[in-house]
Coordinates of C-alpha atoms and ligand atoms in Angstrom, one line a residue:
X1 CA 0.0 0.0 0.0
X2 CA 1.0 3.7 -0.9
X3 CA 0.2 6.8 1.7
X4 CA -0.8 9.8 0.3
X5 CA -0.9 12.7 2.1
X6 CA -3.9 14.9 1.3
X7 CA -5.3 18.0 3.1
X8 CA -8.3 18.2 3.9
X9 CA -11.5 21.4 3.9
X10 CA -10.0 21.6 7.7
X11 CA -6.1 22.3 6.5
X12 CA -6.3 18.8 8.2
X13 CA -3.6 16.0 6.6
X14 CA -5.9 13.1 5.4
X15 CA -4.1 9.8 5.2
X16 CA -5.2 7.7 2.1
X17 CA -4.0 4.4 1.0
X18 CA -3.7 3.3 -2.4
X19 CA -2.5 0.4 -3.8
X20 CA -0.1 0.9 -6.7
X21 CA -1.0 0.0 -10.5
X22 CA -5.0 -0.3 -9.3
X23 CA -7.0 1.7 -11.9
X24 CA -10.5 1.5 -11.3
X25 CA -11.9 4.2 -9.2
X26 CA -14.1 3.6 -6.0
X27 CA -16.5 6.1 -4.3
X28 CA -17.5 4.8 -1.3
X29 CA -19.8 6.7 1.8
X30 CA -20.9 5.5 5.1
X31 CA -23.9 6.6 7.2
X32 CA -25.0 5.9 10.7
X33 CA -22.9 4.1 13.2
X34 CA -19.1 3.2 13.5
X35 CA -19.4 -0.1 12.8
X36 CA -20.3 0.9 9.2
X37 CA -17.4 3.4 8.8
X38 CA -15.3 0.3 9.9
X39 CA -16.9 -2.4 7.7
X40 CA -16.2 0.3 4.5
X41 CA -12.4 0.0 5.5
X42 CA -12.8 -3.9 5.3
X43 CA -14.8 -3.7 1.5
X44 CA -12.4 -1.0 0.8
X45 CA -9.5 -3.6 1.6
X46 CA -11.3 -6.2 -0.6
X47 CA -11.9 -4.0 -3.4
X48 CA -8.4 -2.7 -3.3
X49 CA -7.0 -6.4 -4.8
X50 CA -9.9 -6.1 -7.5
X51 CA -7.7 -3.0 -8.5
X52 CA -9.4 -0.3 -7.0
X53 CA -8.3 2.6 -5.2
X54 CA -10.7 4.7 -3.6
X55 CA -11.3 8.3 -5.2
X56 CA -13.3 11.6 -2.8
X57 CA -15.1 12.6 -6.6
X58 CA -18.3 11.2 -7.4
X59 CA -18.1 12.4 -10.8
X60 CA -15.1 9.9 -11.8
X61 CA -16.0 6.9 -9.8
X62 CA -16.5 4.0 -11.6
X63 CA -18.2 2.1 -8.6
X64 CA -20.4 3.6 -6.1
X65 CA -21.2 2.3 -3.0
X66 CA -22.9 3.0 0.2
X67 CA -23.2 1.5 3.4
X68 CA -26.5 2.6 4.7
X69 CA -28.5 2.5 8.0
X70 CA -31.7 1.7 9.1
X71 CA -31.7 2.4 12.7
X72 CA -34.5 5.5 12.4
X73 CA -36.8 6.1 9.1
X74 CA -34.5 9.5 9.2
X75 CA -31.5 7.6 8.3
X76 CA -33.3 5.8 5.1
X77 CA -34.8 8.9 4.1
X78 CA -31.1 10.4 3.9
X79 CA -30.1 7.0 2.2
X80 CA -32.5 7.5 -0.3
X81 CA -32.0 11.0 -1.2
X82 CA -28.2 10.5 -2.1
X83 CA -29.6 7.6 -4.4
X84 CA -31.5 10.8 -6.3
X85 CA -27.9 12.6 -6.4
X86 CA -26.2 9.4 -7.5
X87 CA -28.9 9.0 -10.6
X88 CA -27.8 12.7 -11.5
X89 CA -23.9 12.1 -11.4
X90 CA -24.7 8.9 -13.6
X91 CA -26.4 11.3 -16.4
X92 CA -23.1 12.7 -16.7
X93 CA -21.3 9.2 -15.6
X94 CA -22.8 6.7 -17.1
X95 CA -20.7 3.8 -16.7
X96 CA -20.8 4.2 -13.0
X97 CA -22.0 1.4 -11.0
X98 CA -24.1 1.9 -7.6
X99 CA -24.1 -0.1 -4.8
X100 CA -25.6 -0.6 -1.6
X101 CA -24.3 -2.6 1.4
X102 CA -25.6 -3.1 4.8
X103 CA -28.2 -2.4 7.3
X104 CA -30.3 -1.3 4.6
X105 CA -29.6 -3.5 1.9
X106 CA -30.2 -6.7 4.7
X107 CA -33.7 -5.5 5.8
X108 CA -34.8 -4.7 2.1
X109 CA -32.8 -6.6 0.0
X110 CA -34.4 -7.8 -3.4
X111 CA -37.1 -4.8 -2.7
X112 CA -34.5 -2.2 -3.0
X113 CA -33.7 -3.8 -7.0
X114 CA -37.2 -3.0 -7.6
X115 CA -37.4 0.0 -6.0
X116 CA -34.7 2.1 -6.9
X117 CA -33.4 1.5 -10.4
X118 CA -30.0 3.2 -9.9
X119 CA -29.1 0.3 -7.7
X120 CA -27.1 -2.4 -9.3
X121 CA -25.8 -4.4 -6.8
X122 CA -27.2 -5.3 -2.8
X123 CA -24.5 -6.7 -0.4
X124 CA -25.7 -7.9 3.1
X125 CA -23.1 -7.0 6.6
X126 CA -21.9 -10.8 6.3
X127 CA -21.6 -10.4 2.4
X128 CA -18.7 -8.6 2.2
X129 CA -15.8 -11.5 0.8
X130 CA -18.6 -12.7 -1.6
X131 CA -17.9 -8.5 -3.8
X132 CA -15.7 -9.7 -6.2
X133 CA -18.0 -12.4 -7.3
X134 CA -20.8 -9.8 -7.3
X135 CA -19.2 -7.5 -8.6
X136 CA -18.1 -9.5 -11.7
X137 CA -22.4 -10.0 -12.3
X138 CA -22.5 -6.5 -12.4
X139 CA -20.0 -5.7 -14.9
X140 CA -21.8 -8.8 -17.2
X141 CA -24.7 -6.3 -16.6
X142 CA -26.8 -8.3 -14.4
X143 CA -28.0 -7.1 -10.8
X144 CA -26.2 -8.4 -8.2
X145 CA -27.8 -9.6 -4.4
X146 CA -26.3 -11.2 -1.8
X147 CA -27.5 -10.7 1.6
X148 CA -26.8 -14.0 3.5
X149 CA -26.1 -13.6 7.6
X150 CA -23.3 -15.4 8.4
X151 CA -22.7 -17.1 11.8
X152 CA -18.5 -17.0 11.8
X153 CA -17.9 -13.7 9.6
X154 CA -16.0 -10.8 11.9
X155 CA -13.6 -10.1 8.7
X156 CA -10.9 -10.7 10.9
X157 CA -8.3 -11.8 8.4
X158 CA -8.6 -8.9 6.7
X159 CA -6.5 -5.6 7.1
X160 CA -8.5 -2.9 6.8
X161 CA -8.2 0.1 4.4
X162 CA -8.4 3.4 6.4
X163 CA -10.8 5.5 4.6
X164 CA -10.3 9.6 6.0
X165 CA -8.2 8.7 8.4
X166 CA -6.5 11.1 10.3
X167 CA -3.4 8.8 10.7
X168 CA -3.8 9.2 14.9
X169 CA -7.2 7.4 15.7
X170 CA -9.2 4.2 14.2
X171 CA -11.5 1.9 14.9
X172 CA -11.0 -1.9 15.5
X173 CA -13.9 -4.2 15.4
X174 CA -14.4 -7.1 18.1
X175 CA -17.8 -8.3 17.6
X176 CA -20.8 -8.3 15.4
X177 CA -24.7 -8.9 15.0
X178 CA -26.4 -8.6 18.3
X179 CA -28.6 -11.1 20.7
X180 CA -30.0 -8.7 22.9
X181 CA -33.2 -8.2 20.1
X182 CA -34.7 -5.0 22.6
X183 CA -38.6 -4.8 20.7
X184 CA -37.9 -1.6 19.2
X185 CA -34.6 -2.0 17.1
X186 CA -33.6 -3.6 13.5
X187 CA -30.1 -4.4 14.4
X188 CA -30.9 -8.2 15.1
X189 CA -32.0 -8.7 12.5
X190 CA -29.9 -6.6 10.1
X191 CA -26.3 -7.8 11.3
X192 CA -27.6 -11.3 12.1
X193 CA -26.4 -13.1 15.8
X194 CA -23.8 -12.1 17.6
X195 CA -20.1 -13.3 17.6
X196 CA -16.8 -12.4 18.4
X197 CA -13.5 -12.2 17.2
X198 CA -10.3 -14.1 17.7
X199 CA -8.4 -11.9 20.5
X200 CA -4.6 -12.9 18.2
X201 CA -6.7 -11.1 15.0
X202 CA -7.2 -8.1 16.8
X203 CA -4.0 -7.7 18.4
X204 CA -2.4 -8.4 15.1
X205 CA -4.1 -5.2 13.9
X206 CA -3.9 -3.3 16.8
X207 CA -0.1 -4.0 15.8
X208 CA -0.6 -2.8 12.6
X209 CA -2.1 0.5 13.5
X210 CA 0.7 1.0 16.5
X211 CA 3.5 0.4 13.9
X212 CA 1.6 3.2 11.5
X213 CA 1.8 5.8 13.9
X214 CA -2.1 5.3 15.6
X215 CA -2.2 6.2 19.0
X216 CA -6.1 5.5 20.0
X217 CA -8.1 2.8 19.1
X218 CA -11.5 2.3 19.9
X219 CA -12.8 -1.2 19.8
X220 CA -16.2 -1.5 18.4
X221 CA -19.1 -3.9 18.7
X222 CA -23.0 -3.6 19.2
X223 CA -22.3 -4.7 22.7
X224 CA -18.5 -5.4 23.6
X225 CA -19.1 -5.8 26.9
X226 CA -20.5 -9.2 26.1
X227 CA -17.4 -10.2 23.7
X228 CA -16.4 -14.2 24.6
X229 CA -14.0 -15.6 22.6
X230 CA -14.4 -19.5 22.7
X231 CA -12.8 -20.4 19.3
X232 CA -15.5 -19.1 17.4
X233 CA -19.1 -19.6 16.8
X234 CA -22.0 -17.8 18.0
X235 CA -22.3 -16.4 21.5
X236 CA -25.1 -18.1 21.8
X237 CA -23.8 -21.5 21.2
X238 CA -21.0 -20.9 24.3
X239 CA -23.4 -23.1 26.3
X240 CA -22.1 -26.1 24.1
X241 CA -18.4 -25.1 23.9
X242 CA -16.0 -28.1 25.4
X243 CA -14.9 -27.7 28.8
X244 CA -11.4 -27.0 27.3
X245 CA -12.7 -24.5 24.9
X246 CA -14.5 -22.7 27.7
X247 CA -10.9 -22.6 30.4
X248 CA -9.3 -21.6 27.8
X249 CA -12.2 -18.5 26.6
X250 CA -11.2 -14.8 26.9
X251 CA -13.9 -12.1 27.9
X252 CA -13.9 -8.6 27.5
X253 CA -12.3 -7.9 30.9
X254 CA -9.7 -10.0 29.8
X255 CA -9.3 -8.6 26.3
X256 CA -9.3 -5.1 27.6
X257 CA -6.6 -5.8 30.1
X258 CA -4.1 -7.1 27.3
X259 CA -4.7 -4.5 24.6
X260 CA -4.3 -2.1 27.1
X261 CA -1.2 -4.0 29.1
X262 CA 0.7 -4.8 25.6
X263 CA 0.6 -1.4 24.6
X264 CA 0.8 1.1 27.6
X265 CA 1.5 4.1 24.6
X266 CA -1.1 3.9 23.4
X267 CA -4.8 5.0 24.7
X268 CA -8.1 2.6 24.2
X269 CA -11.9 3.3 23.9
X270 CA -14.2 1.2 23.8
X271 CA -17.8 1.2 22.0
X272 CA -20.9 0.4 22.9
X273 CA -21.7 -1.1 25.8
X274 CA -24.8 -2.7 27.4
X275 CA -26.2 -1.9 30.9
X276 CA -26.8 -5.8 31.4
X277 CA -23.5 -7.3 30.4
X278 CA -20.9 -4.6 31.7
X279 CA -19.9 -6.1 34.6
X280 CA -17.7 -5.0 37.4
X281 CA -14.4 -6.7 36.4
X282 CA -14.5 -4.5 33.0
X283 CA -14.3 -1.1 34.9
X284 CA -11.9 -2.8 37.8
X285 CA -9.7 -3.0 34.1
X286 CA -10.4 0.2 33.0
X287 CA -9.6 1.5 36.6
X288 CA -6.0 0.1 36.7
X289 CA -4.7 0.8 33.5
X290 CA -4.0 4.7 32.5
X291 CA -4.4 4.4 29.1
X292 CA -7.8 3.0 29.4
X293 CA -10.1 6.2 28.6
X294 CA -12.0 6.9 31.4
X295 CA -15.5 7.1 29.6
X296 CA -18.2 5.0 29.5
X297 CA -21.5 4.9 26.5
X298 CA -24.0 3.0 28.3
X299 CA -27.4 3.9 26.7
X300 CA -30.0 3.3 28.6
X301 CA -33.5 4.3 26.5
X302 CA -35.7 5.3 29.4
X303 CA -36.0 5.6 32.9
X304 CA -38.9 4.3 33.3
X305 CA -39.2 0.2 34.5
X306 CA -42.2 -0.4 32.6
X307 CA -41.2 0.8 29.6
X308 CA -37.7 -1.0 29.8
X309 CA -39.9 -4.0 30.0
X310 CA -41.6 -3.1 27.0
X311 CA -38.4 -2.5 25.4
X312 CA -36.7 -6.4 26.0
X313 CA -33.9 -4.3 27.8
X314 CA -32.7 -6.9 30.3
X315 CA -32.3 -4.5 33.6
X316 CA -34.8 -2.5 35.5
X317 CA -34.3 1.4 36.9
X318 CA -32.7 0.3 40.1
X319 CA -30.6 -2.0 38.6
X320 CA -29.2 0.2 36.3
X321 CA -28.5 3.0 39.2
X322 CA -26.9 0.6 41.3
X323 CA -24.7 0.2 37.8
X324 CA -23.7 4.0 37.5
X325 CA -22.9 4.0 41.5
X326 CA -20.6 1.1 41.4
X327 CA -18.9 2.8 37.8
X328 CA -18.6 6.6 40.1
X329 CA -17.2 4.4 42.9
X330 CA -15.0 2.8 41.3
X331 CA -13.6 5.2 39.1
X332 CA -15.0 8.7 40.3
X333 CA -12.8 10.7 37.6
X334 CA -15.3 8.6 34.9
X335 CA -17.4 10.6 32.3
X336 CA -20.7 8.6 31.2
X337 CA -22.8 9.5 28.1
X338 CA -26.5 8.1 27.3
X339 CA -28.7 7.1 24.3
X340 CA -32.3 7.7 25.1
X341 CA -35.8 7.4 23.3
X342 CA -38.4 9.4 23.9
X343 CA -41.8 8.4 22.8
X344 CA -41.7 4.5 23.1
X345 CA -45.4 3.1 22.7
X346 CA -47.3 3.5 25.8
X347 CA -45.2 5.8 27.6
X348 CA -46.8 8.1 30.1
X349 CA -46.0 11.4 31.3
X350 CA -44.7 9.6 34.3
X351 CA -42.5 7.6 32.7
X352 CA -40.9 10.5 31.0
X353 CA -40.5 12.0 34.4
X354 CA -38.7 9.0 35.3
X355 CA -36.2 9.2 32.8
X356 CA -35.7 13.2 33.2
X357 CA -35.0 12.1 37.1
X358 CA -32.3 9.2 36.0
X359 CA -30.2 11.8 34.1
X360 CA -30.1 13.9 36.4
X361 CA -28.7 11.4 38.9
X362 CA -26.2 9.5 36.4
X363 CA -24.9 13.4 35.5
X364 CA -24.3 12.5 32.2
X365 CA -21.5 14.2 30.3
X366 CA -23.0 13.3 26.5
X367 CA -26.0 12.2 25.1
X368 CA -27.9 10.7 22.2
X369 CA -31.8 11.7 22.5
X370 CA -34.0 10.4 19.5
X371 CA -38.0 10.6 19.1
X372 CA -39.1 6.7 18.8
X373 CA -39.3 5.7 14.5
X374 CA -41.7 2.3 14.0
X375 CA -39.4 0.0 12.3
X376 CA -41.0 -2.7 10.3
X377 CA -40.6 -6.2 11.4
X378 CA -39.4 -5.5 14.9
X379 CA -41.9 -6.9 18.1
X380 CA -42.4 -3.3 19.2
X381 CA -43.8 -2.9 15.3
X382 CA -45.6 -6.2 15.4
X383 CA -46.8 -5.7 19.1
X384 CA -47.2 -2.4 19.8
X385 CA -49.4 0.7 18.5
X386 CA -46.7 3.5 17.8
X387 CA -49.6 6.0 20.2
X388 CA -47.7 8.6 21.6
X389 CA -48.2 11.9 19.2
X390 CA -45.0 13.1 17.3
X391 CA -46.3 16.6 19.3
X392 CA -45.6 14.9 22.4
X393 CA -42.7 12.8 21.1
X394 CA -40.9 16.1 20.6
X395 CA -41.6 17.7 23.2
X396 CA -40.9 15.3 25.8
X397 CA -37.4 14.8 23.5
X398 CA -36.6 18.8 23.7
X399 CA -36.9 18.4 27.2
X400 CA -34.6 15.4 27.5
X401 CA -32.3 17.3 25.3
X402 CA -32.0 20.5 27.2
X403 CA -31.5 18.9 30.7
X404 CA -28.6 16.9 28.8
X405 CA -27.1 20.4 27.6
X406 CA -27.7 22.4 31.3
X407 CA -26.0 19.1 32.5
X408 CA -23.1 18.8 29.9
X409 CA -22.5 22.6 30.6
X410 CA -21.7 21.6 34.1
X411 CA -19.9 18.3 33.5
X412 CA -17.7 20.1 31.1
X413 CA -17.0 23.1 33.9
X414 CA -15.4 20.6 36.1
X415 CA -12.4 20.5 34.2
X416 CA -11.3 24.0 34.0
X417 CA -9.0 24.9 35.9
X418 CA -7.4 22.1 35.9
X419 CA -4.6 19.8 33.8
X420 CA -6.0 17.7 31.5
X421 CA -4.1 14.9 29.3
X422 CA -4.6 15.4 25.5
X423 CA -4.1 13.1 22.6
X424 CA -3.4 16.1 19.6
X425 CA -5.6 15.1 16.6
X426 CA -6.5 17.0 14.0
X427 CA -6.6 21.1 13.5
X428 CA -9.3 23.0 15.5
X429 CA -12.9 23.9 13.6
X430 CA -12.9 27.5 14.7
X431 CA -9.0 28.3 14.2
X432 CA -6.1 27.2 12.5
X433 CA -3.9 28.5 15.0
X434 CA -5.3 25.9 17.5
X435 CA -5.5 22.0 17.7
X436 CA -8.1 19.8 19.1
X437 CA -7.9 16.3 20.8
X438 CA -9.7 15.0 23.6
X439 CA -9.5 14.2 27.1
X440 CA -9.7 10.7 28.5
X441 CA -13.3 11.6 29.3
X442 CA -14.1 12.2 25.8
X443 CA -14.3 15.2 26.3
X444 CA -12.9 18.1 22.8
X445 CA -10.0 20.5 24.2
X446 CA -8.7 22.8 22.0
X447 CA -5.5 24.8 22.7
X448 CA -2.5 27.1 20.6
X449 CA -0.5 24.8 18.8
X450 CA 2.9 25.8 19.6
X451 CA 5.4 23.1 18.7
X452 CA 3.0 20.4 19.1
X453 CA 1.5 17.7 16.5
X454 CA -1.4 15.2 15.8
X455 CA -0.5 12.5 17.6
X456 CA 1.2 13.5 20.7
X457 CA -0.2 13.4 24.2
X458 CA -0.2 16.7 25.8
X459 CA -0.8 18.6 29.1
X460 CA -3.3 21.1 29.1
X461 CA -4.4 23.5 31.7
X462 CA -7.8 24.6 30.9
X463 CA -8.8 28.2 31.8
X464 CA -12.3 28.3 30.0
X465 CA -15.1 26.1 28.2
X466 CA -18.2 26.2 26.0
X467 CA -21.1 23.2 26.7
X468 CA -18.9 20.7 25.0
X469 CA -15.1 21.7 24.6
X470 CA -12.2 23.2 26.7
X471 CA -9.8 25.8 26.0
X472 CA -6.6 26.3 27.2
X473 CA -2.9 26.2 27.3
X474 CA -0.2 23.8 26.9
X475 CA 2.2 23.1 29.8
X476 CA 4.2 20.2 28.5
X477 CA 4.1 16.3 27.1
X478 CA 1.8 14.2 29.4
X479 CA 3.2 10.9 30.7
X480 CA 1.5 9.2 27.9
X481 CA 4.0 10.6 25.2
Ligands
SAH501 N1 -25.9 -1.3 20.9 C1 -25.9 -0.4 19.8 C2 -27.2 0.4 19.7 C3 -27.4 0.6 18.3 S1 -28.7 1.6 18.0 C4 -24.7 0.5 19.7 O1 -23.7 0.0 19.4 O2 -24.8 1.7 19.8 C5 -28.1 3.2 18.6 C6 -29.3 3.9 19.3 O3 -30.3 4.2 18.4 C7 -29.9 3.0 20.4 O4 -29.2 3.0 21.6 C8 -31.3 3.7 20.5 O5 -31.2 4.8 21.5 C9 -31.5 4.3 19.1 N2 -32.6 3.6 18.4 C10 -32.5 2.3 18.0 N3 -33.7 2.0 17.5 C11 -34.5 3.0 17.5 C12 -35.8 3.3 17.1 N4 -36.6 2.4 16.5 N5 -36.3 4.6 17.3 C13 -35.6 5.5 17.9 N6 -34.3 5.3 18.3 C14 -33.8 4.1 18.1
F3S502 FE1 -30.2 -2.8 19.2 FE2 -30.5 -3.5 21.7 FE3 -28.7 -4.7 20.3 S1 -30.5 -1.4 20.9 S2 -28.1 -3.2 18.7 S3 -30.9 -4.8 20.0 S4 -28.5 -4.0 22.4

């Protein structure tokens, strides 16, 4: 692979990687979450020894693809309407072939051929390895499906591409699909059953990334927490594992405590977890090694019993409290963050009240606040009448959503003042003269750049913040460096 250095709208380098005498040009986006960024570094690795390199023009590409999301109807609709701009470019492009691969391309597959005549090819999450062959349909000038789950795919013998990388951060994934089938989401069944990844795969690329320069990874799964390797399989099918397979099985805890031990340069997230399989050993781990971020996503989607019920989540209120206590205990420096519906079918006024009083005692430092979206096929869909008004939907979100800024505000406050410990990433939105990393808390600092670079961990003594980011000065490499 080739680097090239490119600069991006930010004045920002842009790390690209190109494989020499390739000469087919990809265009390739992602929408919603990271594990779909990540999966377009693993199709952009596969594509790369069909000889092509990726390209940032539309108007040039000679393959289009994008990796879609079906989380919220929002996130199809946006889906759909680059499909509209694609069918423009191809007016003036019209060898170009489009596309689409996963969450949306599972849930409708054959449909979307029917549907949208711009799309040539659909490629299921677990479909990935099976491109070239698809890909070869295409070009014959037939349309091209394949969206079989699979129940051993986690791609991990294959390097990934980083696409837009900023040559200091990436993403590593360690599981796929999810079990936890909570009524109201299409993940289950749109990545399939979960499974986890051999721990020597991901150390090899952890490797990788270290010896590139990376100095943050964050590992990535629907719910890492629950990550068992057994010698693959599905997590489901642990139960029949041999009792060797099972002495010999590494957990999260465990997987977390070697990344972190076999590299002490360089800093870990991790992303997302569950309420129900975080356990305490996890954040004894993330308590005793430094370069463990000190930040926790745990969504928790109401604060309301009842409705968690409703929801399949597998914890009550209390439960989840007791959670949050143990995490403050434990590691009382921690910054949490929150995903949170508002709306869910049936929900009353009190309920919402619940969930209003639960932030407020978890203090949350982030948050991600959506108005329930129906989706089809899911037992919230089958079983449940969406009833709550989008009026009261909203309003009930706004409300979520400015108790999570007033509290944010004040989570961020608690920091200035004081010296925080930076990993330098990129160059600062509002001024070149400035960079921008973050905290271990997650939390965006920005300070003058003096003789600093991406990449390097710095001291910084705040003096002054906005809701979400820091300002201040530098005082000197932190003991991370
Ligand atoms: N475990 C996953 C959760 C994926 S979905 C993870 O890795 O993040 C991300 C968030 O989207 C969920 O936590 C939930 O808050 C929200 N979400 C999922 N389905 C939704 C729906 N039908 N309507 C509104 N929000 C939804
Ligand atoms: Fe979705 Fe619940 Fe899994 S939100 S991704 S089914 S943990």
């Amino acid at each position: 692979m080739e680097k090239i250095i490119e600069e991006n709208k930010q004045g920002n380098a842009l790390v690209l990687e190109q494989k020499e005498g390739n000469t087919k040009k990809l265009f390739i986006e992602s929408y919603g979450c990271q594990m779909n960024f990540s999966d377009s570094e693993i199709v952009a690795s596969i594509l790369a020894n069909e000889g092509f390199n990726t390209t940032q023009n539309l108007e040039e590409a000679d393959l289009v693809l994008v990796n879609t999301c079906s989380i919220r109807d929002k996130a199809e609709q946006t889906v759909r309407k680059r499909l509209e701009k694609y069918n423009a470019v191809k007016k003036i492009n019209p060898g170009m072939k489009v596309g689409v691969l996963g969450c949306m391309a599972e849930r409708l597959k054959s449909q979307f051929l029917e549907e949208e005549k711009i799309v040539d090819m659909v490629v299921g999450p677990d479909a990935y390895k099976d491109l070239p062959n698809l890909l070869k349909e295409v070009e014959e000038g037939r349309d091209a499906i394949n969206v079989i789950l699979s129940k051993e795919e986690t791609y991990g013998d294959i390097a990934p591409v980083r696409l837009n990388s900023n040559g200091v951060t990436a993403f590593v994934s360690i599981t796929r699909g999810c079990d936890n089938m909570c009524t109201f989401c299409v993940v289950p069944f749109t990545r399939g059953r979960e499974r986890s990844r051999e721990p020597q795969s991901i150390m090899e690329e952890i490797k990788d990334l270290w010896n590139k320069g990376f100095k943050e990874i964050t590992l990535l799964g629907q719910n890492v927490d629950s990550y068992l390797w057994y010698g693959g399989g599905l997590k489901k099918d642990y139960a029949k594992a041999s009792e060797m397979q099972k002495a010999t099985a590494v957990d999260f805890a465990q997987l977390l405590d070697m990344v972190a031990t076999t590299y002490p340069k360089m800093r870990f997230r991790f992303s997302t977890s569950n309420p129900q399989d975080m356990h305490l050993e996890v954040i004894e781990v993330m308590a005793k090694h430094h370069n463990i971020c000190k930040y926790i996503h745990l969504p928790v989607q109401s604060g309301s019993t009842r409705i968690l019920k409703e929801m399949n989540r597998q914890h009550t209120r209390e439960e989840y409290l007791t959670l949050v206590d143990n995490i403050y205990r434990i590691i009382p420096e921690i910054s949490l963050s929150q995903d949170m519906i508002a709306g869910f079918p049936t929900e009353t006024e009190e309920d919402h009240q619940d969930t209003l009083s639960l932030m407020e005692h978890c203090k949350y430092d982030f948050g991600f606040m959506f108005a329930y979206s129906e989706r089809p096929g899911t037992l919230a869909a089958r079983k449940l009448e969406d009833d709550i008004p989008d009026a009261v939907k909203n309003r009930r979100l706004t409300e979520i959503i400015n108790l999570q800024q007033s509290m944010a505000l004040k989570r961020t406050e608690r920091f200035v003042g004081q010296v925080v410990e930076v990993l330098v990433e990129k160059t600062s939105k509002r001024s070149d003269a400035h960079w921008s990393g973050r905290n271990s808390q997650n939390t965006t600092v920005v300070f003058p750049k003096g003789n600093y670079k991406p990449g390097d961990f710095v001291n910084v003594l705040t003096s002054d913040c906005t809701t979400s980011t820091l300002i201040g000065e530098a005082i000197g490499y932190s003991q991370m460096q």
